[in-house]
Coordinates of C-alpha atoms and ligand atoms in Angstrom, one line a residue:
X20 CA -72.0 14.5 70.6
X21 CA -72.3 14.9 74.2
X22 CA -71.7 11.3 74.9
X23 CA -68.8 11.4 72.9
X24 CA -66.9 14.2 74.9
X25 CA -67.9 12.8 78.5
X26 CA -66.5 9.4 77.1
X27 CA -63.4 10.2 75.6
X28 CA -62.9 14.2 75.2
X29 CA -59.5 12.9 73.4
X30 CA -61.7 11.8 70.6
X31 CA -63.8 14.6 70.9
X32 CA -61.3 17.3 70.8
X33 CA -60.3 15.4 67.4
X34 CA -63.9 15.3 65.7
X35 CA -64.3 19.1 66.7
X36 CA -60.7 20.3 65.1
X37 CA -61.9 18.4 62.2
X38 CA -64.7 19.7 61.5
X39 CA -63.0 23.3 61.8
X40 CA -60.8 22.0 59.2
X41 CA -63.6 20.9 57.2
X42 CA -65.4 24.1 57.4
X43 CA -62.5 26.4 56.7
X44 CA -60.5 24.7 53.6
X45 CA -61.7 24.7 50.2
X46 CA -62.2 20.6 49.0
X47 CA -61.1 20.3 45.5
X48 CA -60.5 16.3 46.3
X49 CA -62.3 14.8 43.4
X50 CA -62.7 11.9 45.3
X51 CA -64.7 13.2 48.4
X52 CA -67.9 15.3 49.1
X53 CA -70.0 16.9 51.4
X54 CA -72.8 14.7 53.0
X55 CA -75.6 16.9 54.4
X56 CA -76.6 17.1 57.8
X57 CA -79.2 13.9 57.5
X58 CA -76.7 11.8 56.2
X59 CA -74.6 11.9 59.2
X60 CA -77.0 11.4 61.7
X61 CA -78.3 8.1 60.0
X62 CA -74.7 6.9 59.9
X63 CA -74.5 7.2 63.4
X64 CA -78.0 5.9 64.2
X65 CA -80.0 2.9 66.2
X66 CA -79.5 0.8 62.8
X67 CA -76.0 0.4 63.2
X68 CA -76.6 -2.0 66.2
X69 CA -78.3 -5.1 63.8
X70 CA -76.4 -7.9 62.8
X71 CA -77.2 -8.6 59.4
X72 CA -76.7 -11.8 57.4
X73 CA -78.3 -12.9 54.1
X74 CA -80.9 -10.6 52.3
X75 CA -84.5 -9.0 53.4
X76 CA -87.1 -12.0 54.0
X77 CA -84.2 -14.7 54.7
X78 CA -81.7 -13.4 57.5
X79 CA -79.6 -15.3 59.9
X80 CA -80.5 -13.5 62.9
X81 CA -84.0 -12.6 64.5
X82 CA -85.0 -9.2 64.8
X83 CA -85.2 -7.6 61.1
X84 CA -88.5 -6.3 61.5
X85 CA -87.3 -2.7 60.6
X86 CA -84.1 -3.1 59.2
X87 CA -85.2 -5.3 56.4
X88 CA -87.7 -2.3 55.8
X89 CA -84.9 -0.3 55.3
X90 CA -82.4 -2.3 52.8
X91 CA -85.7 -3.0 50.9
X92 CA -86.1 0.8 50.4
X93 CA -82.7 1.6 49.5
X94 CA -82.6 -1.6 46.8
X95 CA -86.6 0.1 45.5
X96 CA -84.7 3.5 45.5
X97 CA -81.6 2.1 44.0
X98 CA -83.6 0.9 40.9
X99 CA -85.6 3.4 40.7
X100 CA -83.4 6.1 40.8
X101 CA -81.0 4.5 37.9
X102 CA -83.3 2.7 35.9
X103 CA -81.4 -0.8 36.9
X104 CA -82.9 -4.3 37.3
X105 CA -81.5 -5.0 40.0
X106 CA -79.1 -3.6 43.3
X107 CA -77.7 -4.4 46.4
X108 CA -76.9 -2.2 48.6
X109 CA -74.6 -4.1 51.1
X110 CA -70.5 -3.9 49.7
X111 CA -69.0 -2.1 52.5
X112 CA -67.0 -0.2 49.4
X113 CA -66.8 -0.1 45.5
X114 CA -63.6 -2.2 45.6
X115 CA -65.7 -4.8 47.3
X116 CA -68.3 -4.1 44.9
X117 CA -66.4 -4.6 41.9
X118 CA -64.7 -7.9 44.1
X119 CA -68.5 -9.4 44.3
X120 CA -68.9 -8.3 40.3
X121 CA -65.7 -10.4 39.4
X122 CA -66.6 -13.2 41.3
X123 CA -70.3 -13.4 40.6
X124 CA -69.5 -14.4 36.7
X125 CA -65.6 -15.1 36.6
X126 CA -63.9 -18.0 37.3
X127 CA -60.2 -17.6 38.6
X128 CA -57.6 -17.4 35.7
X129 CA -60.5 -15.5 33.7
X130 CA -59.4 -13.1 31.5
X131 CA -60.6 -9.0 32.1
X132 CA -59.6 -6.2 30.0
X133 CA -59.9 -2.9 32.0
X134 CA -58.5 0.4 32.2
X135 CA -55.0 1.5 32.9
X136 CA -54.6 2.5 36.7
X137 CA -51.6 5.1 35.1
X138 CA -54.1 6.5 32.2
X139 CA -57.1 6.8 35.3
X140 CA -57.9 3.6 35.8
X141 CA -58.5 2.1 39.3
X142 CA -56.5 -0.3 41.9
X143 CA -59.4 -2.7 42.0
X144 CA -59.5 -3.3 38.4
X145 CA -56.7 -5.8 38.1
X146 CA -53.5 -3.6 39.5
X147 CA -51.0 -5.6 40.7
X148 CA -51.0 -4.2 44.0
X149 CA -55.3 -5.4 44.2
X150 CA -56.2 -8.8 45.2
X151 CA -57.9 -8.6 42.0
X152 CA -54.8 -9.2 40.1
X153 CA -54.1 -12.4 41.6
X154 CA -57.4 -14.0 40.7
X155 CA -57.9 -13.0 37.1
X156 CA -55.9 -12.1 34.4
X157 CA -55.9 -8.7 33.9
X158 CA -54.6 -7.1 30.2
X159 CA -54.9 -3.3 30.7
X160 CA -56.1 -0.3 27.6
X161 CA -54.5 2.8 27.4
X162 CA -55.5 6.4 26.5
X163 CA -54.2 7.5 23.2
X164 CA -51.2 9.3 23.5
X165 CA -52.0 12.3 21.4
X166 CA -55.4 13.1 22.6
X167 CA -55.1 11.4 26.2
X168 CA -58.9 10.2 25.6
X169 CA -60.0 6.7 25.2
X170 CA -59.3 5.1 21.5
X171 CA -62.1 2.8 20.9
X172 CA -60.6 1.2 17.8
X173 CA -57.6 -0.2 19.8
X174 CA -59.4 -1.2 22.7
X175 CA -61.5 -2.9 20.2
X176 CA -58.2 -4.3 18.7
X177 CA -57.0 -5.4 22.0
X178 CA -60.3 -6.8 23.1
X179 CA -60.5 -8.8 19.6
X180 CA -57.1 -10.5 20.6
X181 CA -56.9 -11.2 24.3
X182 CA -60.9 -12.5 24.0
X183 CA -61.8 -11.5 27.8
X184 CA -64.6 -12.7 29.7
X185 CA -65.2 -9.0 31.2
X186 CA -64.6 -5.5 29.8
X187 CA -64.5 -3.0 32.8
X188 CA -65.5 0.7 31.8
X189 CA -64.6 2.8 34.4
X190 CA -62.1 5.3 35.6
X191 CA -60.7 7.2 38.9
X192 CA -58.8 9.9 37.1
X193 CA -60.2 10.5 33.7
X194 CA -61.8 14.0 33.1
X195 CA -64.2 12.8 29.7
X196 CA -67.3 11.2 29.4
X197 CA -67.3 7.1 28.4
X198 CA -69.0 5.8 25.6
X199 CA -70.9 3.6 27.1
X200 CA -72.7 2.2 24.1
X201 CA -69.3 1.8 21.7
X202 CA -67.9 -0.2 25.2
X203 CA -70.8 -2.5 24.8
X204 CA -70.9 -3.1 21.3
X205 CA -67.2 -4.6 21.7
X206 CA -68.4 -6.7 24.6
X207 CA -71.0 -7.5 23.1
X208 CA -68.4 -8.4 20.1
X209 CA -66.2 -10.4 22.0
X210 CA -69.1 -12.0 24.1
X211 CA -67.8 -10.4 27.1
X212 CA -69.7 -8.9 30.2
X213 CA -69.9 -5.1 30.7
X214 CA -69.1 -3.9 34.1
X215 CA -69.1 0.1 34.3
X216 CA -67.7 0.9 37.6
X217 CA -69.0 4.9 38.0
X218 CA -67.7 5.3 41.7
X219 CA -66.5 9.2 40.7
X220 CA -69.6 9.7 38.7
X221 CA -72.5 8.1 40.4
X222 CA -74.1 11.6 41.9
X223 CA -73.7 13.6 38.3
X224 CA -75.4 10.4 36.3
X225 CA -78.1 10.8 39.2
X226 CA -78.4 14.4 38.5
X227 CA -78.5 13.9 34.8
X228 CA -75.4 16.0 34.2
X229 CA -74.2 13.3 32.5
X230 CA -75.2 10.1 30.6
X231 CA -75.7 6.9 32.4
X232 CA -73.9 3.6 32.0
X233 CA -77.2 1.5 33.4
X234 CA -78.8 0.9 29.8
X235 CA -75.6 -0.3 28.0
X236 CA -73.9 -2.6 30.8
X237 CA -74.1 -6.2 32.3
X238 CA -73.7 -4.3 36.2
X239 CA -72.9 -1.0 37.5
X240 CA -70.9 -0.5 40.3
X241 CA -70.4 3.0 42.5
X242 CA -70.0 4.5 46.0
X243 CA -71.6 6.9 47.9
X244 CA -69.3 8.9 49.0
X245 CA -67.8 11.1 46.3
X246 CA -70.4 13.0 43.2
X247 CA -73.3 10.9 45.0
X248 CA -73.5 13.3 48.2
X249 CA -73.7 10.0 50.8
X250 CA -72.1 7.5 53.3
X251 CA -69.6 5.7 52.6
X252 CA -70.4 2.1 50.9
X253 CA -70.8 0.4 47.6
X254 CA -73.4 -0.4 45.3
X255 CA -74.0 -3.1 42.6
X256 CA -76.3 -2.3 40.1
X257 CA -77.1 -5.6 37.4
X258 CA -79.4 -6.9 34.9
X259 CA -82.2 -9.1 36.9
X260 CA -81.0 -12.6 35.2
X261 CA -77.5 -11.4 37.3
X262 CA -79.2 -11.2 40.8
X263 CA -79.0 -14.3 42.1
X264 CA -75.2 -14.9 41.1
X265 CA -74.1 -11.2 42.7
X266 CA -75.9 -11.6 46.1
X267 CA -74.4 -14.8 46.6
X268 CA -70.8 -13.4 45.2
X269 CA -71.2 -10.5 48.3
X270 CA -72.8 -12.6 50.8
X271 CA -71.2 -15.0 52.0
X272 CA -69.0 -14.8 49.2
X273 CA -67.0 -11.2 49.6
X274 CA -68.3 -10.6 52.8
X275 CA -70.2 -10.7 56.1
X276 CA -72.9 -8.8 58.1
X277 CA -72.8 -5.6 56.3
X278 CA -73.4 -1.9 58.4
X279 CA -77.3 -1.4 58.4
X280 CA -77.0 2.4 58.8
X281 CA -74.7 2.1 56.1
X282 CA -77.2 1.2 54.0
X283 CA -80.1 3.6 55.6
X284 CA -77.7 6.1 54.4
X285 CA -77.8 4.9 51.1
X286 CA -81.3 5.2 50.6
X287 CA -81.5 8.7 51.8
X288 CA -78.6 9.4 49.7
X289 CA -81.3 8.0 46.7
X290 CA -84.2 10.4 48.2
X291 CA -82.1 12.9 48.3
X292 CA -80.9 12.4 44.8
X293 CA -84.6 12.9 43.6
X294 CA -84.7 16.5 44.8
X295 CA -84.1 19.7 42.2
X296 CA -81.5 20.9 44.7
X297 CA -79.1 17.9 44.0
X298 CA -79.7 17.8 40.3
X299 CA -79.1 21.5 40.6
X300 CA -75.8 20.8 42.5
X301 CA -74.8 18.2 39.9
X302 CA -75.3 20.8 36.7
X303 CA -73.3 23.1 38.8
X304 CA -70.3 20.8 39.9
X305 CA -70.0 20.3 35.9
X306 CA -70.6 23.8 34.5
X307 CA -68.0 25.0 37.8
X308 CA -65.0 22.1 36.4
X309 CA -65.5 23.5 32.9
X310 CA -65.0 27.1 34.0
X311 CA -62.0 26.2 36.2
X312 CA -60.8 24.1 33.1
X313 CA -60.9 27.7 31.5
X314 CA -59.2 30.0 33.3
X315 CA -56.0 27.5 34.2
X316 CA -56.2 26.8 30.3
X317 CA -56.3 30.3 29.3
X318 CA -53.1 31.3 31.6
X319 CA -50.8 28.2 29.8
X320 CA -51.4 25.5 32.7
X321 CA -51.5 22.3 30.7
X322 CA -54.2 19.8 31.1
X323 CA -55.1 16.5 30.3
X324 CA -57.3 16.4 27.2
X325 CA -57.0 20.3 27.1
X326 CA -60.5 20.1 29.7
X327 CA -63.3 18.7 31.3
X328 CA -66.6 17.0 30.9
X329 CA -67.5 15.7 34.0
X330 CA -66.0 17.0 38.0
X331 CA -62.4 16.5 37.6
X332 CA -60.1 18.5 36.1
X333 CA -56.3 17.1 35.6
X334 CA -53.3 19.4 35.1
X335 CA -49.8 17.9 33.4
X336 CA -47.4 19.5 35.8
X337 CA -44.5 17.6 33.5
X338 CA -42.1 19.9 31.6
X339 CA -43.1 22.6 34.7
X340 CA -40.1 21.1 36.8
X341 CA -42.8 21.0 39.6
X342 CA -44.0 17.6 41.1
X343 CA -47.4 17.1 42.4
X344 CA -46.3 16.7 45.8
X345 CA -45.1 20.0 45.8
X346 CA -48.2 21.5 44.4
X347 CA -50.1 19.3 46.3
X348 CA -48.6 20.9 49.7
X349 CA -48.4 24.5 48.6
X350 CA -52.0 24.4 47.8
X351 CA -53.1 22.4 51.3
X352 CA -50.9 25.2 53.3
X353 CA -53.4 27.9 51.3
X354 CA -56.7 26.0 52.2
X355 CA -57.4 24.5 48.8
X356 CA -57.5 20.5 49.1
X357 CA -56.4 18.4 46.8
X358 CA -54.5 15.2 45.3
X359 CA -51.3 14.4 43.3
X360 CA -51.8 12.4 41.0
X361 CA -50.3 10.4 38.2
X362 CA -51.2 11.6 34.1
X363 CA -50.6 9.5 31.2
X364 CA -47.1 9.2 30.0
X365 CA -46.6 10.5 33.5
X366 CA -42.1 10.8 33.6
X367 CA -42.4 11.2 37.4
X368 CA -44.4 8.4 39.1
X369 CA -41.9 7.8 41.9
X370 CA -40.6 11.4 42.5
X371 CA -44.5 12.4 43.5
X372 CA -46.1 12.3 40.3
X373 CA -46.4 14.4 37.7
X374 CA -50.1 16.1 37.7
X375 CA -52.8 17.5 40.0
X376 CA -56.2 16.5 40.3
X377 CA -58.9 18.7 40.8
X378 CA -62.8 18.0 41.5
X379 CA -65.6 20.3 42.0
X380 CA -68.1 18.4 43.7
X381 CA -67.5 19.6 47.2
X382 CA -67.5 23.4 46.0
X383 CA -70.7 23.0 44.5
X384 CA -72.0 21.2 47.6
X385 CA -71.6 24.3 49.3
X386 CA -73.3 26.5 46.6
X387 CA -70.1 27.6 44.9
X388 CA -70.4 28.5 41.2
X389 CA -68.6 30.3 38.9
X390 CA -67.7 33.7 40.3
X391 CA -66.0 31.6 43.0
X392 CA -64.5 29.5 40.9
X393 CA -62.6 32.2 39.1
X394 CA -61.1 33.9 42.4
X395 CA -59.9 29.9 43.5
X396 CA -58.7 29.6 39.5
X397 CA -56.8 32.9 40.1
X398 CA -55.2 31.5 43.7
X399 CA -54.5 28.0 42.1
X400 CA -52.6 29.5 39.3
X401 CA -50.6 32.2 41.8
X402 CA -49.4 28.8 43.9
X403 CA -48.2 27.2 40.6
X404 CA -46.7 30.3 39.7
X405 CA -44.8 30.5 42.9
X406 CA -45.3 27.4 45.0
X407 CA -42.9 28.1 47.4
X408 CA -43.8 32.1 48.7
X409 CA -44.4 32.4 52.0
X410 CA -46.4 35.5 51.9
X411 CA -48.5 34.5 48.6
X412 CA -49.6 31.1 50.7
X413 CA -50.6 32.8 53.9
X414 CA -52.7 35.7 52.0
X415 CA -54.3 33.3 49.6
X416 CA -55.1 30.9 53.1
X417 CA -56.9 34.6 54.5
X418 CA -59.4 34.6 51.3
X419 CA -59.8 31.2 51.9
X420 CA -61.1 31.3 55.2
X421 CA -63.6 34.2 54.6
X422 CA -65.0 32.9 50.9
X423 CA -65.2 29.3 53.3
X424 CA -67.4 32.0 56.0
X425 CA -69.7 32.9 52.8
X426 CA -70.0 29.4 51.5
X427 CA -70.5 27.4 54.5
X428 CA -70.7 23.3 54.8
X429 CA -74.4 22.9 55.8
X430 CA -73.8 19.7 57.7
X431 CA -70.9 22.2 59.9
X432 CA -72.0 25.6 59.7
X433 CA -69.4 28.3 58.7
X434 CA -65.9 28.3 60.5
X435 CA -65.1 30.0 63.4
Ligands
PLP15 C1 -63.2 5.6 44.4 C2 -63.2 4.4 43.4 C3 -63.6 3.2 43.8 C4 -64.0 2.8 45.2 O1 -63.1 2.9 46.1 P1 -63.3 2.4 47.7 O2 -62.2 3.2 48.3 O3 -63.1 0.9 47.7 O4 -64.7 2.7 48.1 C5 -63.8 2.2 42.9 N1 -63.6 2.4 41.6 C6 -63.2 3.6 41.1 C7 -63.0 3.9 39.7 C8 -63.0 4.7 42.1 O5 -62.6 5.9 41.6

């Protein structure tokens, strides 16, 4: 970045300290990932100079030799890859992606029934603080209380009286695999469209860690950022008869000229994808959430659902007399990252929530497995046994560093 530091060394200085940080902390943020080497240098290539407007073969501006070559390969490699119909490649995120899905079939006032943001769901599926909420009516299904997992015969029940137009299937914070096929068969009951929006789990269905939404659903919607390995970006994945209606319903409908090394990023995320070291990173970022689901299980931490199935692991920190906040900080001052966050039937929403979440997807980027997850499961569970001890928190921060010096970030090398 040579032109960056003789332009503004401010900036510079910045990028630098953050990739130290990068390279020495432990990522447990389910939400985030990290992108090789590649990845990086396409996002901040020659394609982000083209204006783009409309879709390969009928753009706006002159010029698109190349760069309709290149959203043509990540839409073949989108496809491909998933076994869909249909993609596009351009929603600059998955909330605009799941934005373009609404509007590509609904008509405002439409009715949606979609998961609880407080049970896992997400902001852009009908929260009152999304947009989303203020165009369509949004009724919201719970995870049962005693098992915390998803209860198919009510959200049948519910989807039997409020008659929506559009079931969403789809979760931010939910640690268990969706039935995919049992969500479509309601739809299907209710003549509803299926949307599964897979943003957490794009990069594991990829990897065949897990089962994919593509065969059971109406469109698929994900990012590229978290499991995936990628940029940063949405995708739309549909049934062909869908097309049309969703690349109107992005552009001009959602949005404008969308970043073309945005989407080169999102084919190489799909090439990448092919290869047996992702799918072998993918197996591993399951097989390392179970085994962390184990230990904190097996010393008394309580979880939601009692485990794991997928990347994320959720620990109930209610009836500790600890907020997530706290744990949340204590943790971050050791080196291991990660986010509060709220759990079902959740007493302490405003006073920093009440749980933790924790993903495995950036450990197993690095080539983490097992062994290292037990010596992070053992540090995790000494900062919940004493979040506040000075001396615990710096010597945990000291293993940190060196197991971050054994298991560096390829796209930063290992920290100083
Ligand atoms: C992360 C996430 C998104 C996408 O969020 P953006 O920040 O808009 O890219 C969408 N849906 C779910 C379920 C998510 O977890």
């Amino acid at each position: 970045m040579n032109g960056l530091r003789h332009d503004d060394p401010e900036l510079f200085k910045l990028a630098e300290q953050e990739k130290k940080r990068i390279a020495g902390t432990l990522n447990l943020i389910a939400a985030e990932n990290h992108p090789p080497a590649s990845i990086l240098e396409v996002l901040g290539s020659v394609f982000n100079e083209k204006t783009i407007e409309g879709y390969p073969g009928r753009r706006f501006h002159a010029g698109c030799v190349y760069v309709d070559q290149v959203e043509s390969l990540a839409i073949d490699r989108a496809k491909q890859l998933f076994g869909a119909e249909y993609a596009n490649v351009q929603p600059h995120s998955g909330t605009s992606a799941n934005l373009a899905v609404y509007f590509s079939v609904l008509s405002r006032g439409d009715r949606v029934l979609a998961m609880s943001l407080p049970h896992g769901g997400h902001l852009s599926h009908g929260h009152t603080a999304s947009i989303s909420s203020q165009c369509f009516d949004f009724r919201h299904y719970t995870v049962s209380r005693d098992t915390e997992r998803l209860d198919y015969d009510r959200i049948r029940d519910m989807a039997l009286a409020f008659r929506p137009k559009m079931m969403v299937a789809g979760a931010s914070a939910y640690p268990r695999l969706i039935d995919y096929k049992i969500m479509a068969d309601i739809a299907k009951e209710v003549s509803a469209w299926l949307l599964a929006d897979m943003a957490h789990l794009a990069g594991l269905v990829a990897g065949e860690a897990i089962p994919s939404p593509v065969p059971f659903c109406d469109a698929v919607t994900f990012t590229g950022y978290k499991t995936m390995m990628g940029g940063r970006g949405g995708v739309i994945l549909a049934r062909e008869d869908l097309g049309p209606k969703i690349n109107r319903a992005v552009f001009p409908g959602t949005q404008g000229t969308s970043p073309v090394s945005m989407i080169a990023a999102k084919a190489l995320a799909f090439k990448l994808a092919k290869t047996d070291g992702f799918r072998r990173i993918q197996q591993k970022t399951v097989e390392t959430a179970g085994h962390l689901a184990q230990c904190l299980k097996a010393a008394g931490v309580c979880l939601v659902t009692g485990g794991t199935d997928n990347h994320q692991v959720l620990v109930d920190l209610n009836g500790t007399g600890m907020t997530g906040i706290r744990v949340q900080e204590s943790l971050e001052a050791a080196g291991i990252l990660c986010n509060r966050n709220v759990v079902p039937a959740d007493t302490r929403v405003e006073k920093g929530a009440g749980g933790i979440r924790f993903g495995t997807a950036g450990l197993a980027a690095r080539g983490m497995g097992k062994t290292q997850m037990t010596a992070i499961a053992g540090w995790i569970l000494r900062i919940l046994a004493a979040p506040d001890d000075p001396e615990g928190v710096k010597e945990i921060r000291t293993e940190v560093r060196s197991l971050c010096q054994q298991f560096p970030v390829a796209a930063y090398g290992p920290p100083e």
